[in-house]
Coordinates of C-alpha atoms in Angstrom, one line a residue:
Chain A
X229 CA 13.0 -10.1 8.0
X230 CA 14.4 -6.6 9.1
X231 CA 16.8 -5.4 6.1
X232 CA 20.5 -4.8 7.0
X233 CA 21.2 -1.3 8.6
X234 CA 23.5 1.1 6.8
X235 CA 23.4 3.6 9.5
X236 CA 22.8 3.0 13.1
X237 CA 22.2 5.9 14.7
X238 CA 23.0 5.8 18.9
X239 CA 21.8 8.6 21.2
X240 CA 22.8 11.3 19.0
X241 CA 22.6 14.9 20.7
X242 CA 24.3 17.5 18.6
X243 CA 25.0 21.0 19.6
X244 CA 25.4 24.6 18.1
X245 CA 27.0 26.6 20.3
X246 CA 24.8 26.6 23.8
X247 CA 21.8 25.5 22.0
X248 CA 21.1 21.9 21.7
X249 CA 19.5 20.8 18.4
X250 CA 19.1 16.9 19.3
X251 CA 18.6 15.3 21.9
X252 CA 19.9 11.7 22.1
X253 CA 18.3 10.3 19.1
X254 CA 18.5 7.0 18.1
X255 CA 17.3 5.1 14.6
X256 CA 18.1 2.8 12.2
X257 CA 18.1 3.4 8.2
X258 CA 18.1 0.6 6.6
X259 CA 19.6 -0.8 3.4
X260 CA 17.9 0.2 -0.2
X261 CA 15.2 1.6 1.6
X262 CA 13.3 4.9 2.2
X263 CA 13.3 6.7 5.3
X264 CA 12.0 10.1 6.0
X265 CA 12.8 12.3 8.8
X266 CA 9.9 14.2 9.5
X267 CA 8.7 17.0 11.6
X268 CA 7.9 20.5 12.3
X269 CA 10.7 23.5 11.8
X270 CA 13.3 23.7 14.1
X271 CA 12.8 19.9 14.9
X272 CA 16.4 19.0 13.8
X273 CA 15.6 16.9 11.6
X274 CA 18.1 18.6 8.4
X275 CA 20.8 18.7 11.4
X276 CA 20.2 15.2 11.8
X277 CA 20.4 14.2 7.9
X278 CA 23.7 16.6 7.4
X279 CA 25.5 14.8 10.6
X280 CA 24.8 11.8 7.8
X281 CA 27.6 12.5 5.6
X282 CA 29.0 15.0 8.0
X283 CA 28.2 18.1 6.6
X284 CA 27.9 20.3 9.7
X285 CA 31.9 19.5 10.1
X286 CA 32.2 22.6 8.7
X287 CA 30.3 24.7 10.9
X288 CA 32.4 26.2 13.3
X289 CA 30.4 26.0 16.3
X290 CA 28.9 22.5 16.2
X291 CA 28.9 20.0 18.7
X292 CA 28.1 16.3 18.9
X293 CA 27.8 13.5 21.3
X294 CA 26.7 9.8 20.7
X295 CA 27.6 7.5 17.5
X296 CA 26.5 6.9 14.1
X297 CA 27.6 4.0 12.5
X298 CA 28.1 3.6 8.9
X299 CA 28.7 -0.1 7.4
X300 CA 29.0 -0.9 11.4
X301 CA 32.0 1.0 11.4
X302 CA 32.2 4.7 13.4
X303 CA 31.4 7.5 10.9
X304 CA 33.5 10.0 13.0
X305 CA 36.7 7.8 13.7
X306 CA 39.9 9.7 12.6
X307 CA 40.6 6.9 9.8
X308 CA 37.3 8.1 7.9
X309 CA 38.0 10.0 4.7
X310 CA 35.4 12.7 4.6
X311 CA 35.7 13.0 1.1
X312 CA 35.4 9.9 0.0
X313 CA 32.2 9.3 2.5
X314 CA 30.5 12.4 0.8
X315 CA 31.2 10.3 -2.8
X316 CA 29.3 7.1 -1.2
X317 CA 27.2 9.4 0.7
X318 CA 25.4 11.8 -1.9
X319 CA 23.3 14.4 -0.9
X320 CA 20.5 16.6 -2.7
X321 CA 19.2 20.3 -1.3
X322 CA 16.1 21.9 -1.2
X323 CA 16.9 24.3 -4.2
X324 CA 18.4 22.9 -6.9
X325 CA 21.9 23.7 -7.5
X326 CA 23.5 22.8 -10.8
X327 CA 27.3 24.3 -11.7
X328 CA 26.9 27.1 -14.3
X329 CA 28.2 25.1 -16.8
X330 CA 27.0 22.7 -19.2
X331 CA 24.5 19.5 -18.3
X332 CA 27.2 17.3 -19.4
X333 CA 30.2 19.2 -17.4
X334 CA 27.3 19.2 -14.5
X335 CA 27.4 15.2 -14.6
X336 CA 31.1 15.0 -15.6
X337 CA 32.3 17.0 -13.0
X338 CA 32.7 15.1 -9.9
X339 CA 34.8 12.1 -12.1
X340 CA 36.7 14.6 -14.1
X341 CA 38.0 16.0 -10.2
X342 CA 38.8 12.2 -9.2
X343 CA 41.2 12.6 -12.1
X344 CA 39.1 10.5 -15.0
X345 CA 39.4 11.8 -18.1
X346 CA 38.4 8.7 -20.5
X347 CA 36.0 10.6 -22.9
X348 CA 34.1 7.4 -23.8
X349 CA 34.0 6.2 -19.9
X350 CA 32.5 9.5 -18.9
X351 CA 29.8 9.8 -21.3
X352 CA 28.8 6.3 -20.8
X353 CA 28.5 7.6 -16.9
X354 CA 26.7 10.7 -18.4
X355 CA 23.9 8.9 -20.1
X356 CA 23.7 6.7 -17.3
X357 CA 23.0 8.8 -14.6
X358 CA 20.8 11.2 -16.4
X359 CA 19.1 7.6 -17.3
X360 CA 18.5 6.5 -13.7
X361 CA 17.4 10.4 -12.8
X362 CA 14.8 10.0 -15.6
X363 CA 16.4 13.1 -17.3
X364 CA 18.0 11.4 -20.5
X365 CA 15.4 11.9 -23.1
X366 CA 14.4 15.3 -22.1
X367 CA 18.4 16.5 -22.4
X368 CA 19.6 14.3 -24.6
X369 CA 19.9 16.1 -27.6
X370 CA 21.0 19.8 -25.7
X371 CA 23.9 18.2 -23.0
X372 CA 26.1 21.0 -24.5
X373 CA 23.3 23.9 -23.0
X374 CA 23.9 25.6 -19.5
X375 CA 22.2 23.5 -16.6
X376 CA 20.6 27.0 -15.9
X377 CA 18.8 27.2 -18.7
X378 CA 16.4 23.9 -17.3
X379 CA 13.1 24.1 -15.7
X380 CA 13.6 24.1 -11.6
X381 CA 12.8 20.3 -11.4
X382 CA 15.0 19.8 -14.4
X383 CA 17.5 21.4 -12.2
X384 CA 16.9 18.7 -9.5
X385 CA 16.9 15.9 -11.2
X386 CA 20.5 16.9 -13.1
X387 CA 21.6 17.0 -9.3
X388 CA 20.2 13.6 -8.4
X389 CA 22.2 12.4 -11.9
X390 CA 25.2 14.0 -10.2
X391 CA 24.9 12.8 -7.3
X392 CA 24.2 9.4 -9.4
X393 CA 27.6 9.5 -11.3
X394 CA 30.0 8.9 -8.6
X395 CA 28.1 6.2 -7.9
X396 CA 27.2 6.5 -4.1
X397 CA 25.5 4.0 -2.3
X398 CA 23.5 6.5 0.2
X399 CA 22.0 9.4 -1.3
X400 CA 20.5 12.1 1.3
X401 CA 17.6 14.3 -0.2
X402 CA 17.1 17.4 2.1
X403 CA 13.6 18.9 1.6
X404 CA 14.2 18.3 -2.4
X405 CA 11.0 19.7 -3.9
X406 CA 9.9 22.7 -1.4
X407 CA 10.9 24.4 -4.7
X408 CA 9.5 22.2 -6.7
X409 CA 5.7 22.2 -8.3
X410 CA 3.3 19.4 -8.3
X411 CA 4.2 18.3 -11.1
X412 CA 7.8 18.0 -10.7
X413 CA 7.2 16.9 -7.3
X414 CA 5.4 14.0 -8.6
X415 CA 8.2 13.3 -10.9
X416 CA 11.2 13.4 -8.3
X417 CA 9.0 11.6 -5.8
X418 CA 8.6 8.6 -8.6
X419 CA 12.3 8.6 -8.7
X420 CA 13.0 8.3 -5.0
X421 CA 11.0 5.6 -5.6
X422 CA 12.9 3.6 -8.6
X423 CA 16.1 4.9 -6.9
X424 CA 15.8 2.7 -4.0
X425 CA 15.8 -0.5 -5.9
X426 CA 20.1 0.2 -5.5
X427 CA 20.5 2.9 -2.8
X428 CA 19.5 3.4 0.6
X429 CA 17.9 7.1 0.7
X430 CA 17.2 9.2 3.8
X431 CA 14.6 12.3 2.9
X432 CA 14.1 15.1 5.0
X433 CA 10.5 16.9 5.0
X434 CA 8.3 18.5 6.2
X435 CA 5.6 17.7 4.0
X436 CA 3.7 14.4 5.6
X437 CA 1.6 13.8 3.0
X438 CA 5.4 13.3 1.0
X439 CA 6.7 11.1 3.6
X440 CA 3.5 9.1 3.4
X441 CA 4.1 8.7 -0.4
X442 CA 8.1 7.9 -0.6
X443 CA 9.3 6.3 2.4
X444 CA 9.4 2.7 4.4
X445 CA 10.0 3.8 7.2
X446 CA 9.2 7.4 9.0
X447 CA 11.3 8.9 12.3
X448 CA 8.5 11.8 13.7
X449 CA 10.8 14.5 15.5
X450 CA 10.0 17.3 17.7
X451 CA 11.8 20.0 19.6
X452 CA 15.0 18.0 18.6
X453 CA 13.4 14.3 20.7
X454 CA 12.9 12.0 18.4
X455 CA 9.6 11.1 19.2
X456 CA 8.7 8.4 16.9
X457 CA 10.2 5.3 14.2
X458 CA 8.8 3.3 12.7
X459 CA 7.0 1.7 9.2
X460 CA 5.5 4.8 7.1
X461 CA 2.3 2.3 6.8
X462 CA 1.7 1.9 11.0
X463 CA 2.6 5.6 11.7
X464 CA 0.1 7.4 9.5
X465 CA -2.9 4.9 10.4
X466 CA -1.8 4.2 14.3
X467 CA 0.8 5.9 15.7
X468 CA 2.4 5.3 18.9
X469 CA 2.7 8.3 20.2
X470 CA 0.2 11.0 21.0
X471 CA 2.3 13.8 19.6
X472 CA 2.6 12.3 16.3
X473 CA -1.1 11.4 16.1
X474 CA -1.6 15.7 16.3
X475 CA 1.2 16.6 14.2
X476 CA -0.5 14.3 11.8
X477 CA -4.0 15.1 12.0
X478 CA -3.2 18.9 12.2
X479 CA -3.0 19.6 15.9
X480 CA 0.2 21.9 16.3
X481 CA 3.2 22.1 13.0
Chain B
X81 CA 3.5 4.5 -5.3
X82 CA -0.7 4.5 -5.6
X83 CA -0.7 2.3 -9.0
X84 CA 0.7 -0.3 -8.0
X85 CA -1.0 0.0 -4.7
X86 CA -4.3 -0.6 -6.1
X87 CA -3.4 -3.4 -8.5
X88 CA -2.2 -5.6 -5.5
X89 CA -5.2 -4.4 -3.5
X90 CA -7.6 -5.4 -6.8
X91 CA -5.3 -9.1 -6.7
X92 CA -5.7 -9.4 -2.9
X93 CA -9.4 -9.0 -3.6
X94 CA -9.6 -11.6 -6.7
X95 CA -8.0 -14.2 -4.4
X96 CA -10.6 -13.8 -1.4
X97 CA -13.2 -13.8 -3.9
X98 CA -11.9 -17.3 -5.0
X99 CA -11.6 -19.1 -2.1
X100 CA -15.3 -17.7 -0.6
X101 CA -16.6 -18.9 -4.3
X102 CA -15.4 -22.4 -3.6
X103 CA -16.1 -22.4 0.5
X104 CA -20.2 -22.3 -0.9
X105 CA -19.8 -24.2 -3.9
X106 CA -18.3 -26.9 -1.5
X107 CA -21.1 -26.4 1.2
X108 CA -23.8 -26.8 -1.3
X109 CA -21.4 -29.9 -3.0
X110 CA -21.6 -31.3 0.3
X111 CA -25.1 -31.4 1.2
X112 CA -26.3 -33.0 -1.9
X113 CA -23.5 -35.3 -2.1
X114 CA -23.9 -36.0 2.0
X115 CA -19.9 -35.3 2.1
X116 CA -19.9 -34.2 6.0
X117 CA -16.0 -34.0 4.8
X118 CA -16.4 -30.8 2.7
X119 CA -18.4 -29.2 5.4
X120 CA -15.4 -29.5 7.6
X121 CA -13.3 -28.1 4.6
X122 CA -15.1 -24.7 5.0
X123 CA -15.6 -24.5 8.4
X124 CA -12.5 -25.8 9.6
X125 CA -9.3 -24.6 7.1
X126 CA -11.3 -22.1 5.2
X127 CA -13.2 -19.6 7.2
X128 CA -9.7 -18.7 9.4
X129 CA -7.9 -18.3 5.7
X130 CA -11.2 -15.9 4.7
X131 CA -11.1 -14.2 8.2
X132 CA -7.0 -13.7 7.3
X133 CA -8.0 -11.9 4.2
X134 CA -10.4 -9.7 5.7
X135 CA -8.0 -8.4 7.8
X136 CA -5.2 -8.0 5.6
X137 CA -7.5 -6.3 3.3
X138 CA -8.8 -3.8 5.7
X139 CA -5.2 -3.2 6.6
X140 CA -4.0 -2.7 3.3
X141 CA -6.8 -0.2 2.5
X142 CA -6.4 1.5 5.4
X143 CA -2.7 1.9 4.7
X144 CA -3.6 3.4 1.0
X145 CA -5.6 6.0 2.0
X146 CA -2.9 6.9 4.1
X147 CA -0.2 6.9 2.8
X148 CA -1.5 7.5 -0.6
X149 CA -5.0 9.8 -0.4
X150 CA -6.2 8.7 -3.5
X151 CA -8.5 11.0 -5.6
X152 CA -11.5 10.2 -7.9
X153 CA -11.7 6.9 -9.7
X154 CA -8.5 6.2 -7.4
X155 CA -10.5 7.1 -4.1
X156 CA -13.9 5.2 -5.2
X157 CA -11.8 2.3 -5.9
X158 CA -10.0 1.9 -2.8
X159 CA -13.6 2.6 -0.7
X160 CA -15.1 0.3 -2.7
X161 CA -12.8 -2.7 -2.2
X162 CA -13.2 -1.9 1.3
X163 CA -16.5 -2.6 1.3
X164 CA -15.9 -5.1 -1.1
X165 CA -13.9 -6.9 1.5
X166 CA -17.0 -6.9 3.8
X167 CA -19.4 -8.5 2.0
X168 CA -17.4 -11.3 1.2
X169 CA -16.3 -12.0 4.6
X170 CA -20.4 -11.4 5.5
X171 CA -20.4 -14.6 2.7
X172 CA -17.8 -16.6 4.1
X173 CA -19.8 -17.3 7.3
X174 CA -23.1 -17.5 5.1
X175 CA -21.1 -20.6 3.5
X176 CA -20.1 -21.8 7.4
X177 CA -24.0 -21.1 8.3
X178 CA -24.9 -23.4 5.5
X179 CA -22.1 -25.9 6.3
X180 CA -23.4 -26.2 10.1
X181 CA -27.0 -27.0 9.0
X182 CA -25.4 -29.0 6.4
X183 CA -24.0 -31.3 8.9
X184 CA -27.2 -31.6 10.6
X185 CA -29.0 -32.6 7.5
X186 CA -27.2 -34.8 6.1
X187 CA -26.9 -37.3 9.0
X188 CA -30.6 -37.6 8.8
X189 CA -33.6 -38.6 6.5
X190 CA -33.8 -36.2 3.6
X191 CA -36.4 -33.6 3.1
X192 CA -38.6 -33.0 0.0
X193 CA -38.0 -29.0 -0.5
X194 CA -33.8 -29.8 -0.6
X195 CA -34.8 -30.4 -4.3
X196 CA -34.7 -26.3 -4.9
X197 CA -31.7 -25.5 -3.1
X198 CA -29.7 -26.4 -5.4
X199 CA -31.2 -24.7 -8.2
X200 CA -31.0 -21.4 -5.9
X201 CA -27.7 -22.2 -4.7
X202 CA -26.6 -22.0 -8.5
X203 CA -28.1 -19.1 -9.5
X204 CA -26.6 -17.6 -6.3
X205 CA -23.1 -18.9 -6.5
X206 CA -23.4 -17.3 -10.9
X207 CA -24.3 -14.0 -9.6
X208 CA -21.2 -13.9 -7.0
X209 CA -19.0 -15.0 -10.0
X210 CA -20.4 -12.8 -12.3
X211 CA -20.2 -9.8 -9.9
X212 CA -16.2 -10.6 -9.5
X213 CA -15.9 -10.7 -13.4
X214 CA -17.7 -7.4 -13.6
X215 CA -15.3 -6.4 -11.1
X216 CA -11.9 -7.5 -12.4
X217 CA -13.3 -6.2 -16.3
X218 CA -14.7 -3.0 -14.2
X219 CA -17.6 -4.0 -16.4
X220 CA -20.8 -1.6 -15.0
X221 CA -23.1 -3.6 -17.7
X222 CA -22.0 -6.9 -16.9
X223 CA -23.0 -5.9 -12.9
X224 CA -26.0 -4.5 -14.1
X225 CA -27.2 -7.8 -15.4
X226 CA -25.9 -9.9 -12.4
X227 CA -28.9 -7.3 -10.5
X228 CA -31.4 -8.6 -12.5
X229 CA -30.7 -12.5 -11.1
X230 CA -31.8 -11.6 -7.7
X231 CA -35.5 -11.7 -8.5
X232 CA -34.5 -15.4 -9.6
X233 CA -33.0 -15.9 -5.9
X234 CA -36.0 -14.4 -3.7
X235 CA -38.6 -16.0 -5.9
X236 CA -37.2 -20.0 -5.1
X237 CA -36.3 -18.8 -1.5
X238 CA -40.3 -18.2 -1.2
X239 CA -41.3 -21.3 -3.0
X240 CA -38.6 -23.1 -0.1
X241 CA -40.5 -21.2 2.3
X242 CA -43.6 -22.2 1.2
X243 CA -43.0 -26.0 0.8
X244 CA -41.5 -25.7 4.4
X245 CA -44.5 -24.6 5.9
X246 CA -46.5 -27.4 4.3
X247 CA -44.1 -30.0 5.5
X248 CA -44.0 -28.8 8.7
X249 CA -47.8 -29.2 9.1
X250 CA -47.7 -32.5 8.0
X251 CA -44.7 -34.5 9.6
X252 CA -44.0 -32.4 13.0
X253 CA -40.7 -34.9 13.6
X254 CA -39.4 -32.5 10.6
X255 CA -39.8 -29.3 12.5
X256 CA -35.6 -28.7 13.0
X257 CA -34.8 -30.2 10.3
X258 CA -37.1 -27.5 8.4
X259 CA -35.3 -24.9 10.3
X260 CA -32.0 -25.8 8.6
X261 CA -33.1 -26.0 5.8
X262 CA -34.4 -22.5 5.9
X263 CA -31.7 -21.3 7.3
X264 CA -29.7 -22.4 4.1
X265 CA -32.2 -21.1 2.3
X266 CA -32.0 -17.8 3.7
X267 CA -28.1 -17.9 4.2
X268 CA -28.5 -18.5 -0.3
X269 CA -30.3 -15.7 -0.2
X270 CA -27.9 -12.9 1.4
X271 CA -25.5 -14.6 -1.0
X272 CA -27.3 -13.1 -3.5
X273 CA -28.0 -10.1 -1.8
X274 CA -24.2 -9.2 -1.1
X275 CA -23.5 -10.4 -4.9
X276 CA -25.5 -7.5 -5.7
X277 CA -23.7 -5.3 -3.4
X278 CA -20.7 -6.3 -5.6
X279 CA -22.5 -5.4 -9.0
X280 CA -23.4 -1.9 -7.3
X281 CA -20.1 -1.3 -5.8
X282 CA -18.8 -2.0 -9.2
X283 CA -21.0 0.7 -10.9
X284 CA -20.0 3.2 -8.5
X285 CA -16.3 2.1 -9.5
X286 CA -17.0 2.7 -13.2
X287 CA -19.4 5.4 -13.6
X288 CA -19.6 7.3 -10.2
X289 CA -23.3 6.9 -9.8
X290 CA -24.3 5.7 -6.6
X291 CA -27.7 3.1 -7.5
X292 CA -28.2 1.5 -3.9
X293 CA -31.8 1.1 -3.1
X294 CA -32.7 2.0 -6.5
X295 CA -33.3 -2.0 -8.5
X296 CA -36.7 -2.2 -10.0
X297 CA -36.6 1.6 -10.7
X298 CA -34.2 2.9 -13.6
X299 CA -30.6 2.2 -12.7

């Protein structure tokens, strides 16, 4: 049985300026669930994931045309709160980038700003989140140290417990370990993983063999068409589509 | 992720292993015991349940590689089950092949030789249990041993063979019947053969040393 959608994306074509980044893309991304949007540079795909929680309000020159719905209800309708959508709709960056202040103040942050201030209520969401980003026991015992003094995948998983302690429902990971080493790829990708036992996660990359690993379900753009969605599993052993059949086996990307 | 990956692919595996285990224990269970009923058993419900789990298997392995490119242990595992997957669907429709004769032997006067085929289908039937423990333990000694049981196999399919012959030459109203009976003779026999494609699939598993074509000669 298909899983419910939390965002239902309908011809979406998206504009900077002139130049048009999408072209009328359409997908589902289902509910506590993994998908991946993947494809070469310039393919739109990090457009695509930012229009998500509607990041690229703020650039000056962007366009868009089409619907996303989110919860069934139009993510661009005047009545939406932007920021409480970017608190249910988290998102993490390609380089880590934790507030030059302490681990804990990095976690507490976001809830102190909402106005909460209940010292045992926010450690309790401290713990937790650094918990669910597997990052607890490494930092237990130094929450008090700058976040910058962490390795670079230490780094990322203290965002992903940020992100975490609002408690969002979606969280959008945009290329999250091009910075990363194997190792703490590995790591991050195990927690992508675990994290979608209780939130739906989109992941942008261009890394297939990551894609492959992470996600249920795998949209293939290129040139800003999306070419091809569908399960992870059927797209890297049959795809549909002869493009996504070369950018997989190494013909053009 | 890839652990968990292989462990359903290893319980996927167990479970075909178990149902092609019984379809020839019931094909022999049948001839002997003239039950045309568990003949139908295999041929009818449980070859289209063993042809299902060839196919899922396949798919799933496919799917590992994948998604997964397993390395090493990892990688031998997941090429192994494939092939794995093979031989016991090649033993499904032995037990089918054996089930059709079977039938055709059962509704008509016995024959002398059937009194070996049970002894071989035994010995057969041990070495394809014993090549799925040495499996699930990923036990390379306990495979090794399950190799030494196909000299066992061969020799009472030639003493079949033989006995065959000489009934043929005497009653030539036997002549299809013989057949059949060779044919489960032989269909025993490529039991035991794949069994042992399990034992060295299981080595390779274990200790990465590749021993096909090698029995008799220091494995």
């Amino acid at each position: 049985m298909e899983p419910p959608k939390v965002f239902e994306i309908e011809n979406l074509s998206s504009f900077y300026g002139a130049k048009q980044v999408l072209k009328k893309v359409s997908l589902p991304i289902y509910e506590k669930s993994v998908t991946s949007l993947m494809g070469p540079s310039g393919c739109g795909k990090s457009t695509l994931i930012r229009c998500l929680n509607r990041m690229n309000d703020l650039v000056g020159n962007f366009r868009m045309e089409g619907k996303i719905l989110y919860k069934s209800k139009d993510l661009f309708s005047k009545d939406v709160d932007v920021t409480n959508l970017r608190r249910e709709i988290g998102m993490v960056f390609q380089k880590p980038n934790p507030f030059p202040k302490s681990i804990y103040e990095n976690i507490a942050y976001g809830l102190k700003i909402q106005g909460i201030s209940n010292r045992e209520y926010l450690d309790g969401v401290v713990e937790e989140s650094l918990e669910r980003a597997a990052l607890w026991e490494e930092v237990k015992d130094r929450l008090r140290e700058s976040a910058l003094s962490l390795s670079g995948g230490q780094q990322q998983r203290l965002c992903i417990a940020r992100a975490l302690a609002v408690k969002p429902r979606v969280i959008l990971f945009d290329e999250p370990c091009s910075a990363l080493d194997p190792i703490a790829t590995a790591k991050i990708e195990e927690l992508i993983t675990e994290l979608k036992q209780n939130y739906t996660i989109a992941i942008v990359t261009h890394n297939t063999a990551q894609a492959a690993r992470v996600s249920d379900h795998t949209a293939f753009l290129f040139l800003g068409d999306m070419i091809e969605f569908g399960t992870t599993a059927k797209m890297f052993t049959v795809p549909k589509d002869k493009r996504t059949e070369e950018y997989l086996t190494g013909k053009f990307g | 992720m890839l652990p968990q990956k292989i462990s359903e692919l290893k319980k996927r595996l167990i479970e075909y292993a178990t149902l092609v285990e019984n379809m020839i224990d019931r094909s022999i269970k049948g001839l002997v015991g003239k039950n045309e009923d568990l003949f139908y058993e295999v041929m009818k419900r449980d070859e289209p349940r063993a042809n299902n789990f060839d196919r899922e298997i396949d798919e799933m392995c496919t799917e590992t590689i994948a998604q997964f490119d397993p390395l090493a242990r990892d990688l031998r595992m997941v090429l192994m089950i494939l092939k794995m997957n093979k031989d016991l669907e090649r033993m499904a429709d032995h037990a089918v092949n054996i089930s059709e004769s079977g039938l055709f032997l059962i509704a008509r006067p016995m024959l002398r030789p059937l009194d070996l085929v049970p002894r071989m289908a035994e010995t057969a039937s041990a070495m394809l249990k014993d090549s799925i423990s040495a499996f699930i333990q990923e036990d390379s000694d306990t495979a090794r041993k399950v190799l030494e049981k196909d000299k066992i196999v061969d020799d009472l399919g030639d003493r079949i063979l033989q006995e065959v012959t000489a009934f043929m030459k005497e009653e030539h109203d036997g002549i299809k019947r013989s057949l059949h009976l060779m044919r489960i003779a032989h269909n025993l026999e490529r039991i035991a053969d794949l069994s042992t494609n399990i034992c060295e699939e299981v080595i390779y598993i274990v200790e990465g040393k590749d021993i096909k074509h090698h029995h008799g000669s220091e494995i």
